Coordinates of C-alpha atoms in Angstrom, one line a residue:
M388 CA 86.6 132.9 101.3
A389 CA 86.0 129.2 101.7
A390 CA 82.7 127.4 101.4
C391 CA 81.6 125.5 104.5
L392 CA 79.1 122.6 104.8
Q393 CA 76.5 122.7 107.6
L394 CA 74.8 119.4 108.5
D395 CA 72.5 119.7 111.5
Q396 CA 74.8 120.9 114.3
H397 CA 78.0 120.0 112.5
K398 CA 80.0 122.5 110.5
I399 CA 82.5 121.0 108.1
D400 CA 85.3 123.3 106.9
P401 CA 87.3 122.6 103.7
E402 CA 90.6 120.9 104.0
T403 CA 93.8 121.9 102.2
Q404 CA 95.0 118.2 101.9
I405 CA 93.1 114.9 101.8
K406 CA 94.1 111.3 101.8
V407 CA 92.4 109.1 99.2
L408 CA 93.3 105.4 99.2
G409 CA 96.6 106.2 100.8
V410 CA 97.5 109.0 98.4
E411 CA 97.9 112.5 99.8
L412 CA 96.4 115.2 97.5
D413 CA 96.4 119.0 97.9
T414 CA 93.9 121.4 96.5
K415 CA 95.8 121.8 93.2
L416 CA 96.1 118.0 92.8
R417 CA 99.9 118.1 93.0
W418 CA 102.1 115.3 94.3
G419 CA 104.0 117.3 96.9
P420 CA 102.2 116.0 100.1
H421 CA 102.3 112.4 98.9
I422 CA 106.0 112.5 97.9
G423 CA 106.8 114.0 101.3
K424 CA 105.0 111.3 103.2
V425 CA 106.6 108.6 101.1
Q426 CA 110.1 110.1 101.7
E427 CA 109.5 110.1 105.4
K428 CA 108.3 106.5 105.4
I429 CA 111.2 105.2 103.2
T430 CA 113.7 107.0 105.4
R431 CA 112.4 105.2 108.5
Q432 CA 112.3 101.8 106.6
A433 CA 115.8 102.2 105.2
M434 CA 117.2 103.0 108.6
A435 CA 115.5 100.0 110.1
L436 CA 116.9 97.8 107.3
H437 CA 120.3 99.3 107.9
R438 CA 120.1 98.5 111.6
I439 CA 119.3 94.8 111.1
T440 CA 122.0 94.3 108.4
T441 CA 125.3 95.2 109.9
S442 CA 128.6 93.8 108.7
T443 CA 129.5 91.7 111.8
W444 CA 126.0 90.4 112.7
G445 CA 122.4 90.5 111.6
A446 CA 120.6 89.4 108.5
T447 CA 122.3 88.0 105.5
F448 CA 122.2 89.7 102.1
K449 CA 119.5 87.3 101.0
R450 CA 117.3 88.0 103.9
A451 CA 117.9 91.8 103.6
K452 CA 116.9 91.6 99.9
L453 CA 113.7 89.7 100.9
V454 CA 112.8 92.4 103.5
Y455 CA 113.5 95.2 100.9
T456 CA 111.4 93.4 98.3
A457 CA 108.5 92.7 100.7
V458 CA 108.4 96.0 102.6
V459 CA 110.4 98.9 101.2
R460 CA 109.8 98.5 97.4
P461 CA 106.0 98.4 97.7
A462 CA 106.0 101.5 99.9
I463 CA 108.0 103.3 97.2
T464 CA 105.9 102.2 94.3
Y465 CA 102.5 102.6 95.8
A466 CA 100.3 104.8 93.5
A467 CA 103.2 105.2 91.1
P468 CA 101.1 104.3 88.0
I469 CA 98.8 107.2 88.8

């Protein structure tokens, strides 16, 4: 039995997951949904970084570290203090 909210002609059903400031939360306030989304995002970013830094061509180590520091690390650590 789930409570619904009725506003004029609109019926709003409860959600099992919500996104608040980029953090995915479930009804028990567990980190499962958020960690899953972060893992998907990091996998995509790591593969993109791997593609642009091959051994025979591509970005140098210095440039790859800059991309990692600017893009990948913030995605991993977002909402970590919470």
